[in-house]
Coordinates of C-alpha atoms in Angstrom, one line a residue:
M55 CA -9.9 7.6 -7.3
T56 CA -13.6 8.7 -6.0
G57 CA -14.7 9.2 -2.3
D58 CA -13.3 10.2 0.4
V59 CA -10.2 11.1 -1.2
K60 CA -7.6 12.3 1.5
S61 CA -4.5 14.3 -0.3
A62 CA -1.7 16.6 0.7
S63 CA 0.6 18.6 -2.1
A64 CA 5.0 19.7 -1.6
G65 CA 7.9 20.2 -3.4
G66 CA 6.1 19.4 -7.0
V67 CA 4.2 16.5 -5.9
T68 CA 0.7 15.6 -4.3
V69 CA -0.2 12.7 -2.8
R70 CA -3.5 10.6 -3.1
V71 CA -5.0 8.5 -0.7
A72 CA -8.4 6.8 -1.9
P73 CA -10.5 5.5 1.6
L74 CA -9.7 2.8 3.5
M75 CA -11.2 -0.8 1.9
T76 CA -14.0 -2.4 3.6
D77 CA -13.6 -6.4 3.6
E78 CA -15.4 -7.1 1.1
Q79 CA -14.0 -4.6 -1.7
S80 CA -10.5 -6.2 0.2
Q81 CA -11.9 -10.1 -1.0
E82 CA -13.2 -8.7 -4.3
L83 CA -10.0 -7.4 -5.2
F84 CA -7.3 -8.9 -4.5
E85 CA -8.8 -12.7 -3.7
A86 CA -8.0 -13.3 -0.5
N87 CA -8.7 -11.3 3.0
L88 CA -6.0 -9.3 3.5
P89 CA -7.4 -8.6 6.5
L90 CA -7.6 -11.2 8.9
S91 CA -3.8 -11.8 7.5
G92 CA -3.3 -8.4 9.0
I93 CA -2.5 -6.4 5.6
L94 CA -3.9 -3.0 5.4
P95 CA -3.8 -2.2 1.2
L96 CA -3.5 1.9 0.7
R97 CA -4.5 2.9 -3.0
L98 CA -2.2 5.7 -3.7
E99 CA -1.7 7.9 -6.3
F100 CA 0.7 10.6 -7.0
V101 CA 0.8 13.1 -9.7
F102 CA 3.1 15.1 -10.8
E103 CA 2.9 19.0 -10.9
S104 CA 6.4 20.7 -11.6
G105 CA 8.7 21.2 -14.5
V106 CA 11.7 18.7 -12.8
A107 CA 11.8 15.3 -12.9
V108 CA 11.0 13.6 -9.4
E109 CA 12.7 10.4 -8.3
T110 CA 10.4 8.3 -6.8
K111 CA 12.9 4.6 -6.3
R112 CA 14.1 6.0 -3.0
V113 CA 10.4 6.7 -1.2
R114 CA 9.8 5.6 2.1
F115 CA 6.5 4.9 3.5
R116 CA 5.4 5.3 7.4
L117 CA 1.9 4.1 8.9
R118 CA 1.3 5.3 12.6
D119 CA -2.2 4.5 14.4
S120 CA -4.0 6.3 16.9
S121 CA -2.2 4.6 19.7
G122 CA 1.3 5.6 18.6
R123 CA 2.1 2.0 17.0
E124 CA 3.7 1.6 13.8
W125 CA 2.6 -0.9 10.7
K126 CA 5.6 -1.9 8.6
P127 CA 5.3 -1.7 5.0
V128 CA 5.7 -4.7 3.1
T129 CA 6.4 -5.8 -0.4
A130 CA 3.2 -7.8 -2.3
K131 CA 5.7 -10.9 -2.0
A132 CA 6.0 -10.4 1.9
A133 CA 1.9 -9.5 1.5
V134 CA 1.2 -12.7 -0.6
A135 CA 3.8 -15.1 2.3
R136 CA 1.6 -13.8 5.2
I137 CA -2.1 -13.8 3.6
L138 CA -1.0 -17.8 3.2
K139 CA 0.2 -18.0 7.0
A140 CA -2.2 -16.6 8.1
T141 CA -4.9 -18.4 6.3
D142 CA -2.9 -22.0 7.2
V143 CA -2.0 -22.3 3.2
Y144 CA 0.9 -24.5 2.9
A145 CA 0.0 -27.4 0.6
Y146 CA 0.2 -25.8 -2.6
N147 CA 1.0 -25.7 -6.2
P148 CA 4.1 -24.1 -7.0
N149 CA 2.4 -22.4 -10.6
S150 CA -0.1 -21.4 -8.7
R151 CA 1.3 -19.6 -6.3
K152 CA 3.3 -17.6 -8.5
Q153 CA 0.3 -16.8 -10.6
F154 CA -1.1 -15.4 -7.1
E155 CA 2.7 -13.7 -6.8
K156 CA 1.9 -11.8 -10.4
E157 CA -1.2 -11.1 -9.8
F158 CA -1.0 -9.5 -6.3
A159 CA 2.3 -8.0 -7.5
A160 CA -0.1 -5.9 -10.5
Y161 CA -1.4 -4.0 -7.8
A162 CA 1.3 -2.4 -6.8
L163 CA 2.4 0.8 -6.6
D164 CA 5.6 1.2 -8.7
L165 CA 8.2 3.5 -8.0
N166 CA 10.8 2.2 -10.5
S167 CA 9.6 5.3 -13.0
P168 CA 10.7 9.0 -11.8
L169 CA 7.7 11.3 -12.0
S170 CA 8.0 13.9 -15.4
I171 CA 6.5 15.5 -17.7
S172 CA 6.2 12.3 -20.0
E173 CA 5.5 9.6 -17.0
R174 CA 3.3 12.4 -15.1
Q175 CA 1.0 9.8 -11.9
H176 CA 1.7 6.9 -10.8
Q177 CA -0.9 4.5 -8.4
G178 CA -1.3 1.5 -7.1
F179 CA -1.0 0.0 -3.2
V180 CA 1.1 0.2 -0.6
F181 CA 0.9 -2.9 1.5
F182 CA 1.4 -2.3 5.7
Q183 CA 1.6 -5.2 7.5
A184 CA -0.7 -4.9 10.9
P185 CA 1.3 -4.2 14.5
K186 CA 2.0 -8.1 16.3
N187 CA 0.7 -9.6 12.8
E188 CA -2.6 -8.9 14.9
P189 CA -5.8 -8.6 12.4
V190 CA -6.8 -5.5 10.6
E191 CA -10.1 -4.3 12.8
S192 CA -10.7 -0.4 12.2
P193 CA -8.1 1.0 12.5
R194 CA -8.2 4.4 14.3
G195 CA -5.9 7.7 13.7
L196 CA -4.1 6.4 10.9
V197 CA -1.4 8.5 9.4
L198 CA 0.3 8.4 6.6
V199 CA 3.8 9.2 6.4
V200 CA 6.0 9.5 2.5
E201 CA 9.6 10.3 3.1
R202 CA 12.6 11.1 0.8
L203 CA 9.9 13.2 -1.8
P204 CA 11.2 16.7 -2.8
Q205 CA 9.6 17.1 0.8
P206 CA 8.2 15.4 3.5
I207 CA 4.1 14.5 3.0
E208 CA 1.5 13.6 6.2
I209 CA -1.8 12.5 5.5
A210 CA -4.4 11.2 8.1
L211 CA -6.7 8.5 6.6
N212 CA -9.0 8.7 9.5

């Protein structure tokens, strides 16, 4: 991760969040207009710092903006469905959709294996749906809360 990375540590885990992507970066990486679809991708990295394994399977994410509105975390599959609906794609080859879902899911943060000495870090994207499914337009005052770690972590993103 480079640029203006935000991070916080607690309970033997550091969480780093990369800067928000521009529309162009999102389009190039995901081959879809996520902001127009109301999806905000956050690039995260968990880094293991202690001698005790940290279970990540139960980790929960909350995101709120300066207005106090909650952004709903969504799975990669739900994000794909939202993208297709927002772009009015209804007729498509089922195999093409499966391939798009597979490629999109490859970017998602994998929390199924615990952080430990052998698996020191996890990185990937967590996807959030904007309140009221509105397009993402320069969200202000975003705060990410990561729960169900040894200690909760809160990071101001902008």
